[in-house]
Short mmCIF file of C-alpha atoms in Angstrom, two decimals:
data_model
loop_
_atom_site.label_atom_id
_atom_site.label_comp_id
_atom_site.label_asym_id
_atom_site.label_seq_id
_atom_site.Cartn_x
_atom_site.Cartn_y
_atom_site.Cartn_z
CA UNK A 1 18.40 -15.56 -24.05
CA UNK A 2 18.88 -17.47 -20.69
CA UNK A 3 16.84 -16.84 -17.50
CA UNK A 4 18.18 -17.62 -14.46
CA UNK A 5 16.79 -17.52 -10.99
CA UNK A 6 18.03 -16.78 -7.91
CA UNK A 7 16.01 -17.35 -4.24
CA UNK A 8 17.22 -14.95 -1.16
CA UNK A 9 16.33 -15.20 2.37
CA UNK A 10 17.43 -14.47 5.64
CA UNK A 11 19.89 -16.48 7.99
CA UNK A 12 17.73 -15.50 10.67
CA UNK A 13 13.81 -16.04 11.33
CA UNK A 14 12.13 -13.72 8.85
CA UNK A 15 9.59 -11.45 10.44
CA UNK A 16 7.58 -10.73 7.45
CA UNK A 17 6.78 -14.67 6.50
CA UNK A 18 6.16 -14.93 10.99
CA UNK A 19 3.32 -12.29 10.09
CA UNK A 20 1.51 -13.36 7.18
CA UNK A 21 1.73 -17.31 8.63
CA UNK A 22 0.41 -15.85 12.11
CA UNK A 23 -2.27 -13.97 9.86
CA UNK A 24 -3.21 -16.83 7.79
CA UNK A 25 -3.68 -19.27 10.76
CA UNK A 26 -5.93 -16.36 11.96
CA UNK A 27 -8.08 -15.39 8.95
CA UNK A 28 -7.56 -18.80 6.95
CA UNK A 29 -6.99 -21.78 8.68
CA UNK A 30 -8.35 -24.79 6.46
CA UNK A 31 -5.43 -23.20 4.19
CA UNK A 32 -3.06 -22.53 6.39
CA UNK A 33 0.94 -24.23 6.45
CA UNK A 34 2.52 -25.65 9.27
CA UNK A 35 5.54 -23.75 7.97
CA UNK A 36 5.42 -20.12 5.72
CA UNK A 37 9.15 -19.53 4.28
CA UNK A 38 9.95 -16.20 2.53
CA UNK A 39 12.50 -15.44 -0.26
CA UNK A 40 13.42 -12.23 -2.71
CA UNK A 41 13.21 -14.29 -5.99
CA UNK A 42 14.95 -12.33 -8.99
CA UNK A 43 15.01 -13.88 -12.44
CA UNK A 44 17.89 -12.37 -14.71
CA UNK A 45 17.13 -12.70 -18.34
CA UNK A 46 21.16 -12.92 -19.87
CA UNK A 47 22.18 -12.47 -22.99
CA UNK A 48 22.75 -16.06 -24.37
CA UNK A 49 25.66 -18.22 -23.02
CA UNK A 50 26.54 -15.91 -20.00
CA UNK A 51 24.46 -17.56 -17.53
CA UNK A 52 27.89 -18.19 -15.43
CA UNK A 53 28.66 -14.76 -14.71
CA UNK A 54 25.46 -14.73 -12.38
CA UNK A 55 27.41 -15.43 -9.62
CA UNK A 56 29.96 -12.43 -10.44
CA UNK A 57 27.35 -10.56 -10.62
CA UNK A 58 25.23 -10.68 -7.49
CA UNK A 59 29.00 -10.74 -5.74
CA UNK A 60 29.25 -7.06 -6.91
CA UNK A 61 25.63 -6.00 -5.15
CA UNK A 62 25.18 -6.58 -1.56
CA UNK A 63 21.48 -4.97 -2.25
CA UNK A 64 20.58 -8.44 -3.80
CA UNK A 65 22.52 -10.53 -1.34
CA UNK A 66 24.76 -9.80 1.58
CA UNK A 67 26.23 -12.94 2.40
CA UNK A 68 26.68 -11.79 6.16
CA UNK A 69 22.81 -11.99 6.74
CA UNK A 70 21.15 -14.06 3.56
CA UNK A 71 21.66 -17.88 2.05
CA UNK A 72 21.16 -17.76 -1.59
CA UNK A 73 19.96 -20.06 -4.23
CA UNK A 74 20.64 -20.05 -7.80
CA UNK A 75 17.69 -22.58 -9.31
CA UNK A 76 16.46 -23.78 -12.77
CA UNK A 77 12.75 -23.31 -13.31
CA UNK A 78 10.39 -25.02 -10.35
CA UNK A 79 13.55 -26.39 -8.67
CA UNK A 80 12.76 -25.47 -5.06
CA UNK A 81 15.63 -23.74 -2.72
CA UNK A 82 17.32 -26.84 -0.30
CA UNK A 83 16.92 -26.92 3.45
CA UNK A 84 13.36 -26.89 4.00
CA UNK A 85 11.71 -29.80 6.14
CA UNK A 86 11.69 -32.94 4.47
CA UNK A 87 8.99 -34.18 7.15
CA UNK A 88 6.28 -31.64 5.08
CA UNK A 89 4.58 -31.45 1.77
CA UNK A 90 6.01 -27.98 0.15
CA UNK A 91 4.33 -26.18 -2.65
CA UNK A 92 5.44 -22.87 -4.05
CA UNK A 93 4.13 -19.55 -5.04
CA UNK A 94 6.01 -16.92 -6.50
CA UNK A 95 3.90 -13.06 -6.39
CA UNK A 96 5.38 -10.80 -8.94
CA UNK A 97 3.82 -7.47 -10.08
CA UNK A 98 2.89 -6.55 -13.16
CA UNK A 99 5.23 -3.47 -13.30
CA UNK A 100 7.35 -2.09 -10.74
CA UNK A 101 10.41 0.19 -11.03
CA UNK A 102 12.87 -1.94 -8.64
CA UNK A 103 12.71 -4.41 -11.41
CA UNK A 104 13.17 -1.62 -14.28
CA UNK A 105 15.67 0.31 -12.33
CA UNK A 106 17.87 -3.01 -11.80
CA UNK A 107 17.94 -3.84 -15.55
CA UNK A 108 19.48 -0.44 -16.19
CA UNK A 109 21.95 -0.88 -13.15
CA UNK A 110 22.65 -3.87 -14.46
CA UNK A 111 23.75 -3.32 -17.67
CA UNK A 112 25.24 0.00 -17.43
CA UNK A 113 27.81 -2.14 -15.42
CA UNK A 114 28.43 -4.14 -18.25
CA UNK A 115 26.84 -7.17 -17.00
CA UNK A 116 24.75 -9.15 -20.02
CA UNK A 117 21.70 -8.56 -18.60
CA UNK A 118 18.54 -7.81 -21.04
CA UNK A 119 15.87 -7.70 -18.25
CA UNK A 120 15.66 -8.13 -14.25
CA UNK A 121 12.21 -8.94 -12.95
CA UNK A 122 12.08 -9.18 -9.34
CA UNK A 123 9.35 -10.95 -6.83
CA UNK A 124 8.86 -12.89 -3.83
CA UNK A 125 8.83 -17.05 -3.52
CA UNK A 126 6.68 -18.19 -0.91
CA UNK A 127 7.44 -21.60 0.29
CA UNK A 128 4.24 -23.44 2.27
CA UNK A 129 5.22 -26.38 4.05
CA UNK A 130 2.18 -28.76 4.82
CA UNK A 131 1.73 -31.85 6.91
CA UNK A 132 2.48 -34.79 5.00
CA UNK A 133 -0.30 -36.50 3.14
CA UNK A 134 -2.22 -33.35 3.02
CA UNK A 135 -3.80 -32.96 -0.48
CA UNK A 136 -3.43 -30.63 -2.98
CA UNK A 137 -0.60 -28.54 -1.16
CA UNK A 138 -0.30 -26.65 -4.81
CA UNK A 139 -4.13 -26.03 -4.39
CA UNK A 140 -4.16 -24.91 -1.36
CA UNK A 141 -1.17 -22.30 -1.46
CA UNK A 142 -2.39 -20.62 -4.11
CA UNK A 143 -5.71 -20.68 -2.52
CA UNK A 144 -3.92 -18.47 0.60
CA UNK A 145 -2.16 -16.77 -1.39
CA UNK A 146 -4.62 -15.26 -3.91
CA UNK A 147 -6.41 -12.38 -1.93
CA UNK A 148 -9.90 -11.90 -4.13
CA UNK A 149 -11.57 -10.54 -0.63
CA UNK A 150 -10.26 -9.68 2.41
CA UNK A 151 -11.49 -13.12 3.56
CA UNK A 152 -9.43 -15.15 0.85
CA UNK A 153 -5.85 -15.08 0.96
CA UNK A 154 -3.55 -12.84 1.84
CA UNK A 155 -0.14 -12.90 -0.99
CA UNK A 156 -1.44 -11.04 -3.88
CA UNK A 157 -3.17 -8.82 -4.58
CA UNK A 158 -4.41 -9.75 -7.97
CA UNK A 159 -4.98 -6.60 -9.28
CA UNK A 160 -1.58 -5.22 -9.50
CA UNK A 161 -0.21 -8.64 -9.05
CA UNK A 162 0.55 -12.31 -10.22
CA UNK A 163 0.48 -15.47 -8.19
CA UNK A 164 1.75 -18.77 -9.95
CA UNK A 165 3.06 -21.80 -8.52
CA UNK A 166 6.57 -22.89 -8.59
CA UNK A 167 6.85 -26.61 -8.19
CA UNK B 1 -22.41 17.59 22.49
CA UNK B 2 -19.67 17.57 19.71
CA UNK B 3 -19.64 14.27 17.51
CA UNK B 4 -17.22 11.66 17.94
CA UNK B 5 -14.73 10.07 15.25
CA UNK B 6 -12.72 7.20 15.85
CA UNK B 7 -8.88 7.60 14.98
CA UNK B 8 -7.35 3.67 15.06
CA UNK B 9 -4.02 3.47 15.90
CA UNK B 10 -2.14 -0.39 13.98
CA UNK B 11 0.95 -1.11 15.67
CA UNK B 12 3.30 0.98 13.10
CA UNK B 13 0.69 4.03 12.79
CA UNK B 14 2.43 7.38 13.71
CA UNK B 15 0.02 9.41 12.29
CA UNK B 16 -2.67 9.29 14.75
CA UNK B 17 -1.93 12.24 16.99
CA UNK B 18 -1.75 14.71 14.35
CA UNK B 19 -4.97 13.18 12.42
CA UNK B 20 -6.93 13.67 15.98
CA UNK B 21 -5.58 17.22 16.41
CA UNK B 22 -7.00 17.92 13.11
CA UNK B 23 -10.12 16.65 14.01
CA UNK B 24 -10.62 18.37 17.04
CA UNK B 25 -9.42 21.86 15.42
CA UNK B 26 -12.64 21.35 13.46
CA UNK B 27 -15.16 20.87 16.35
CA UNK B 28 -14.85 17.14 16.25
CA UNK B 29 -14.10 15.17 19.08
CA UNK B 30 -11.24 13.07 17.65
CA UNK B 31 -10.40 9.70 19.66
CA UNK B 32 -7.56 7.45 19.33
CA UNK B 33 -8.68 4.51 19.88
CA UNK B 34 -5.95 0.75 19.57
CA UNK B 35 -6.66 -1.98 17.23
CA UNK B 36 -7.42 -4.63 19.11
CA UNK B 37 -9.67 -2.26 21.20
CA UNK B 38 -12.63 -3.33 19.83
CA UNK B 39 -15.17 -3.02 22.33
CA UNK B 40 -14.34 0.23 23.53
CA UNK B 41 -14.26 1.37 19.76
CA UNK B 42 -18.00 -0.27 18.86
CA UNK B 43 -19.18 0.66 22.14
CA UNK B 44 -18.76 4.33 22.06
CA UNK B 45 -20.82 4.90 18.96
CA UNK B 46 -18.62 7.15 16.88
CA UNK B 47 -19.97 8.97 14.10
CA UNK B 48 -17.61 8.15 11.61
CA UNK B 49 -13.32 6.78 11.17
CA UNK B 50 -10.03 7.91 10.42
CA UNK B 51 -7.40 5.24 9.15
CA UNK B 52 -4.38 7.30 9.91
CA UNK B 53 -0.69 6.98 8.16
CA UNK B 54 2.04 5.17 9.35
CA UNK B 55 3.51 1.55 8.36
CA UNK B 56 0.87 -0.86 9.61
CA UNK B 57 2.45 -3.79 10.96
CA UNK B 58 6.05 -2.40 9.50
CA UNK B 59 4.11 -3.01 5.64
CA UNK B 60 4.62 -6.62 5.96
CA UNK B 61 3.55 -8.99 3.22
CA UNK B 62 2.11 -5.76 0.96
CA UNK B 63 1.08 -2.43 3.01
CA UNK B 64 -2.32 -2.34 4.68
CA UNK B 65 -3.08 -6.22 3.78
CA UNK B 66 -2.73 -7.47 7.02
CA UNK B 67 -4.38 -4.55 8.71
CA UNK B 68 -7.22 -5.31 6.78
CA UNK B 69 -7.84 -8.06 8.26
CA UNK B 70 -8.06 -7.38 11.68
CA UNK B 71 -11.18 -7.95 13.76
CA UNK B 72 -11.53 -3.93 14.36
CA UNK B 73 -11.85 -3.92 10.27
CA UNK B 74 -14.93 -5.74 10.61
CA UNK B 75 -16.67 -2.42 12.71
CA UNK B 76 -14.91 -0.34 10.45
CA UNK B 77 -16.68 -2.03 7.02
CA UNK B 78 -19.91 -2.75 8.99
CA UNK B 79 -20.46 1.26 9.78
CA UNK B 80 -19.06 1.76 6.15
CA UNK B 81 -22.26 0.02 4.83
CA UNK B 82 -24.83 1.72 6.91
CA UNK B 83 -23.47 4.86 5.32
CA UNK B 84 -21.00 6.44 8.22
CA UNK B 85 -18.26 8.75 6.70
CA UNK B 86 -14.55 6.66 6.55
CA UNK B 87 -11.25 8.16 5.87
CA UNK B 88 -8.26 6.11 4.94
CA UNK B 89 -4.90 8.68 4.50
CA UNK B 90 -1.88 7.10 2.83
CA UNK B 91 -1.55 3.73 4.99
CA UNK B 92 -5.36 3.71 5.83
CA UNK B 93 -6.24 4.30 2.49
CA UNK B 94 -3.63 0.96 1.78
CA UNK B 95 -6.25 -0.71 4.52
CA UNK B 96 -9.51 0.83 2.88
CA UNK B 97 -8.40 -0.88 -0.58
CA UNK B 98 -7.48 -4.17 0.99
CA UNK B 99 -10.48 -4.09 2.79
CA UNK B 100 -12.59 -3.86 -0.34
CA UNK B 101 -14.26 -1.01 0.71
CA UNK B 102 -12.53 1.04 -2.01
CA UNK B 103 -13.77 1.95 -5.04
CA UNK B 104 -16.30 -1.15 -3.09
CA UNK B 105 -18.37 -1.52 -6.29
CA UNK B 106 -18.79 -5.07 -4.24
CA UNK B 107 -17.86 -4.62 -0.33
CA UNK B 108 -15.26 -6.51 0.40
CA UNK B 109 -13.54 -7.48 -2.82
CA UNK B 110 -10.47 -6.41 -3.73
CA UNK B 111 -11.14 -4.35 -6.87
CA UNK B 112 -7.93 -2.23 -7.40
CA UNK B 113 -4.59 -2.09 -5.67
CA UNK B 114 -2.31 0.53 -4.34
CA UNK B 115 0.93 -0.47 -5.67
CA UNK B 116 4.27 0.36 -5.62
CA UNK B 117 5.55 3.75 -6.75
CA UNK B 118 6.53 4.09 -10.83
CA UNK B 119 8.59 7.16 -11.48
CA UNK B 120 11.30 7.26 -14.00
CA UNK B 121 14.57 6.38 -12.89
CA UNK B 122 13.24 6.58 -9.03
CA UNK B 123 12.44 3.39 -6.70
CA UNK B 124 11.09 3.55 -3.14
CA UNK B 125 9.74 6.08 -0.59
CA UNK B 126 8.82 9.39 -2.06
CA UNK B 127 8.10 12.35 0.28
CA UNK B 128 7.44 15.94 -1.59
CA UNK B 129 4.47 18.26 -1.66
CA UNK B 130 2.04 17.63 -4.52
CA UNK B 131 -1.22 19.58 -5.94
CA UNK B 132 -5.01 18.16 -5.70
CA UNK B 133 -7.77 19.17 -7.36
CA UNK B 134 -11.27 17.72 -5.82
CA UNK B 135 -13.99 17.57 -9.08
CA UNK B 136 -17.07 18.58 -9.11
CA UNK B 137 -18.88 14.93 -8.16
CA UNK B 138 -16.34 14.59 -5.04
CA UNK B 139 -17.13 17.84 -3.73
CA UNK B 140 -20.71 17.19 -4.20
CA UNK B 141 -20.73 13.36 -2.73
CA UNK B 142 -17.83 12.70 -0.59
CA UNK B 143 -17.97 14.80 3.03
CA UNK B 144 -14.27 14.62 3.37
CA UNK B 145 -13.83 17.28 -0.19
CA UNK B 146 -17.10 19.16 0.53
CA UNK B 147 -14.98 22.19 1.73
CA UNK B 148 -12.52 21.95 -0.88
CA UNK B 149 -14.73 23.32 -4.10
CA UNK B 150 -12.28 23.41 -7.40
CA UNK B 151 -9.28 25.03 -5.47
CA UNK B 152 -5.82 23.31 -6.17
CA UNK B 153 -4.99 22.61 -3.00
CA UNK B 154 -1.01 21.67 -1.85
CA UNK B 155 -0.67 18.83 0.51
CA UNK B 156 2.54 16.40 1.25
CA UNK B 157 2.68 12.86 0.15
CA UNK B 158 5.19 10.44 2.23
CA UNK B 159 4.73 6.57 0.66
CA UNK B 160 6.62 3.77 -1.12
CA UNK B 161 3.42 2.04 -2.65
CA UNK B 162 0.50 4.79 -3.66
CA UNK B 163 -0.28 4.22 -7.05
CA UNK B 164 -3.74 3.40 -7.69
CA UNK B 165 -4.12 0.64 -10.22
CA UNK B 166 -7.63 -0.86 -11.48
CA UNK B 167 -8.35 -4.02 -14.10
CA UNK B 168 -8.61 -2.47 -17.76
CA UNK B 169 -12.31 -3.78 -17.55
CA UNK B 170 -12.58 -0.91 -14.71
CA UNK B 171 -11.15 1.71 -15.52
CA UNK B 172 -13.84 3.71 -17.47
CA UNK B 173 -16.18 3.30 -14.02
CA UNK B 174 -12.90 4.03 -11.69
CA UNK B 175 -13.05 7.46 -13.09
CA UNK B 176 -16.29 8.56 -11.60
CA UNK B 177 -14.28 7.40 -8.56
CA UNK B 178 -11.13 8.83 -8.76
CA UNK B 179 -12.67 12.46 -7.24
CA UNK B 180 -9.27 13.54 -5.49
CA UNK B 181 -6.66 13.92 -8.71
CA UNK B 182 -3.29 15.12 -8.91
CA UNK B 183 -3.02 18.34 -11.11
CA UNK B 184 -0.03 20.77 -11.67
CA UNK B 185 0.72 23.92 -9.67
CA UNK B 186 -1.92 25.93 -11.95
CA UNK B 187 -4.17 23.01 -11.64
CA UNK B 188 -4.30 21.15 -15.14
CA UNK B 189 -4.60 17.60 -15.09
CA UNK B 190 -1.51 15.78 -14.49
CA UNK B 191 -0.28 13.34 -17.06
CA UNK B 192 2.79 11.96 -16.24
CA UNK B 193 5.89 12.69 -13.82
CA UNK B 194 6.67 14.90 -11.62
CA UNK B 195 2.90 16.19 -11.34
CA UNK B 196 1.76 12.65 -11.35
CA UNK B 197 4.19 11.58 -8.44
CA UNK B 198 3.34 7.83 -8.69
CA UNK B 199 1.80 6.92 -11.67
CA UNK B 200 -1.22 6.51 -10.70
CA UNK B 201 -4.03 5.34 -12.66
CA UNK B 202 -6.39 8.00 -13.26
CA UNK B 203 -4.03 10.48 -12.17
CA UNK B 204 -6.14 9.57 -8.57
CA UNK B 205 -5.07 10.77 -5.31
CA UNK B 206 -8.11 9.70 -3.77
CA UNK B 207 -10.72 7.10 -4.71
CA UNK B 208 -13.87 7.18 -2.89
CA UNK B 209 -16.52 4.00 -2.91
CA UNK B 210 -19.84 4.91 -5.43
CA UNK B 211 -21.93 5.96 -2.41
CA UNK B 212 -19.18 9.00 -1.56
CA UNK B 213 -18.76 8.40 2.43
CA UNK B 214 -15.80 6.38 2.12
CA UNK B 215 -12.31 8.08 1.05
CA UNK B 216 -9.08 6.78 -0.12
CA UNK B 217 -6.54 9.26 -0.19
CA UNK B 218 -2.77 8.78 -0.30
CA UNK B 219 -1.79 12.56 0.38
CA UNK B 220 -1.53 13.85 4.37
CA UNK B 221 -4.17 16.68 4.73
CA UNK B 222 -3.32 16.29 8.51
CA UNK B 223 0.25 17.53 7.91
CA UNK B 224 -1.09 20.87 5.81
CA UNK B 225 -3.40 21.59 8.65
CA UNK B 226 -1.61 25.44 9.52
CA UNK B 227 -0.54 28.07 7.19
CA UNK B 228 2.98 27.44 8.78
CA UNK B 229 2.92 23.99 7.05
CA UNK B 230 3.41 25.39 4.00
CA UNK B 231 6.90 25.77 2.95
CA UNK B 232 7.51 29.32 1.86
CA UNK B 233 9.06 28.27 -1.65
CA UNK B 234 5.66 26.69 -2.99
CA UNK B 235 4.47 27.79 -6.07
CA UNK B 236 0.58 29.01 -5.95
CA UNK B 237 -1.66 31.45 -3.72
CA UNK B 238 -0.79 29.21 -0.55
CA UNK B 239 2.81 29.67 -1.12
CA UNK B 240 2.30 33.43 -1.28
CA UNK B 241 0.05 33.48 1.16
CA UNK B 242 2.63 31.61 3.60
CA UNK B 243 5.41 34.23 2.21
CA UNK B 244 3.36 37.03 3.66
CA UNK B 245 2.02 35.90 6.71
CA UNK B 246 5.22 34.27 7.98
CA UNK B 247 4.39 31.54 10.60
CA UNK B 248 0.87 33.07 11.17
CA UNK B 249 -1.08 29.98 13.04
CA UNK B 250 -3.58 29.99 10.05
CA UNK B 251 -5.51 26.99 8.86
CA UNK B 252 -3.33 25.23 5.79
CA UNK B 253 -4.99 24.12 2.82
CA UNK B 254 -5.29 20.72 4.48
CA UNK B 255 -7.67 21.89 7.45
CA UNK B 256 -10.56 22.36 4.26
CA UNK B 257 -10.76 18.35 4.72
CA UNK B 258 -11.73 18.28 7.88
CA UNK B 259 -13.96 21.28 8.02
CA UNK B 260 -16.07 18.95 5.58
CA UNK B 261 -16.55 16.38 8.00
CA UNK B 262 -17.53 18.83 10.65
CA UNK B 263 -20.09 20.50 8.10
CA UNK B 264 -21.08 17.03 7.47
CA UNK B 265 -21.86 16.00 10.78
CA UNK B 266 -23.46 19.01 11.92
CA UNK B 267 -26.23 18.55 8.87
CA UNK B 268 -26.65 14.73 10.17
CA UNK B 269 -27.59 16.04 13.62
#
């Protein structure tokens, strides 16, 4: 089995990642990015040695990219999406949840289409940008993004979901 | 002088009106008061808080997280702790759990989530009419389900994320918690789909924090409120009763949720 993954966002300024920065700044500020970026991050588990018809695929579904309105990534593990900043430090955090049926629901779209798809897991990437020379930008991301109280972070909620890094 | 209960209206509420309504059709004086109101919301000493429905700042980053942490919040869990009654429906019940006040076995962490909706072969938004049953520890603790006794009671659910989940390590102590379950239309437990509309843990509509004046609910008693609510096809007494009375202007099986309050609050004067 191959996984591939593939990093969505918006052409234009995404309102969601303009929220939780503004909120961050507000609640959290010693953890806070200069810069919050926001993608739909769906890993595709293929059948082995069909990792090229990814981009077939996703051509078929507008649902996971319309190329009117989104760029799109296709990545190897930890390879980050291109175009960010290269004046900033960027760390990675990718919030998946545990179970949820968009995921399920895809992997059975998916292959009753005939695509070689064994399992879709869908999440978000969150991209921090930091100043540069700040330390521990892996630290501190997931540090913002882990929400134990409603004091600490703000990503996850850890209960229903995961938070790991992607660097 | 009737009591006073703060209704706070997030930019994305729509709810509010309706919740208030409610409130005053119980002998509560029922206030809306805005978010970043703060002063005029702490200054007029309400007796208790509705969290209404609605999509909180259009459910960015996860429903009710970012909600939760504005400054009005901070009244909101400080009156929560001294033991004033708190109501969270559907989106403010996404607030109330990213608050920490609910379940709130310690204020302020986040001890269980409401996620997104599992149901087989469904994703997204679900909007249908569902059965509660209120057990016998909710109805004695929690004002909100003091009214409610073991009736099944029909009420409408409208949400994309509204199933409870708790750590493994919690769920035995989440169940003296979960007060407000789903059941079927002759009121056994729910297990699964389409009596258990979301999967939630616990089969829980409605969690309530271990001292019983906070409440979590996902389900909109405010939109049950008259008999003409009801739609005629529902299976169960309030279906029949709606069948024979037409669009009599009733109280729905919704209004017993607010009556508790008022019961409440008339003990506590």
């Amino acid at each position: 089995m191959t996984n591939v993954f593939l990093a969505v966002r918006l052409k234009s300024p995404d309102p969601e990642a303009a929220t939780a920065l503004c909120t961050l700044q507000r609640v959290l500020p010693t953890c806070a990015p200069e810069e919050l970026w926001r993608y739909d991050f769906w890993e595709f588990s293929m059948k082995s040695g069909n990792s090229g018809c990814v981009e077939e695929m996703i051509g078929h579904f507008t649902d996971i990219v319309n190329p009117n309105k989104h760029f799109r990534f296709i990545l190897s593990k930890g390879q980050h999406p291109s175009g960010e900043s290269q004046s900033l430090s960027w760390a990675g955090v990718l919030v998946r949840d545990h179970r949820d049926s968009r995921s399920d629901n895809w992997s059975v779209v998916l292959a009753r289409r005939g695509f070689p798809v064994e399992k879709v897991r869908w999440g978000v990437l969150w991209r921090f940008g930091f100043a540069e020379g700040t330390q521990d930008p892996v630290g501190l991301a997931m540090k913002a993004a882990l929400s134990e109280t409603r004091e600490l972070g703000l990503l996850a909620n850890p209960v229903s979901q995961e938070a790991l890094p992607w660097n | 002088m009737k009591p006073l209960v703060a209704v706070v209206r997030f930019p994305g509420s729509n709810c509010e009106q309706e919740t208030a309504l409610a409130l005053e059709s119980c002998g509560i004086r029922g206030r809306v008061y805005n978010w970043n109101d703060v002063g005029s919301a702490a200054g007029q000493g309400c007796s208790g808080w509705v969290l209404p429905g609605g999509f909180s700042f259009q459910d960015r980053v996860r429903a009710g997280a970012v909600a939760a942490r504005e400054r009005i919040m901070d009244i909101v869990f400080g009156d929560a702790l001294k033991g004033k009654p708190v109501l969270g429906i559907c989106n403010g019940a996404q607030i109330l759990v990213e608050s920490g006040l609910v379940p709130g076995w310690t204020p302020g962490c986040i001890e269980a989530s409401l996620a997104g909706n599992l149901a087989p072969g469904r994703t997204g938004y679900l909007s249908r009419w569902v059965f509660l049953r209120a057990d016998s520890s909710g109805v004695e603790r929690c004002p909100w389900l003091s009214c409610l006794g073991g009736e099944t009671v029909p009420v409408p659910i409208a949400h994309a994320e509204g199933r409870f989940v708790f750590r493994d390590s919690d769920l035995d102590r989440a169940e003296s918690l979960a007060v407000l379950k789903y059941v079927s239309p002759d009121g056994t437990p729910a297990d699964c789909w389409p009596d258990n509309p979301n999967g939630s843990a616990l089969a829980a509509a409605g969690v309530m924090n271990p001292r019983g004046n906070v409440l979590a609910m996902m389900p909109h008693p405010e939109r049950a409120l008259n008999l003409f609510h009801v739609p005629p096809n529902l299976p169960g007494p309030w279906g029949h009763l709606r069948r024979k009375l037409g669009t009599d202007p009733g109280p729905g099986p919704g209004a017993a949720f607010f009556k508790g309050l008022a019961r409440y609050l008339e003990v506590q004067r």
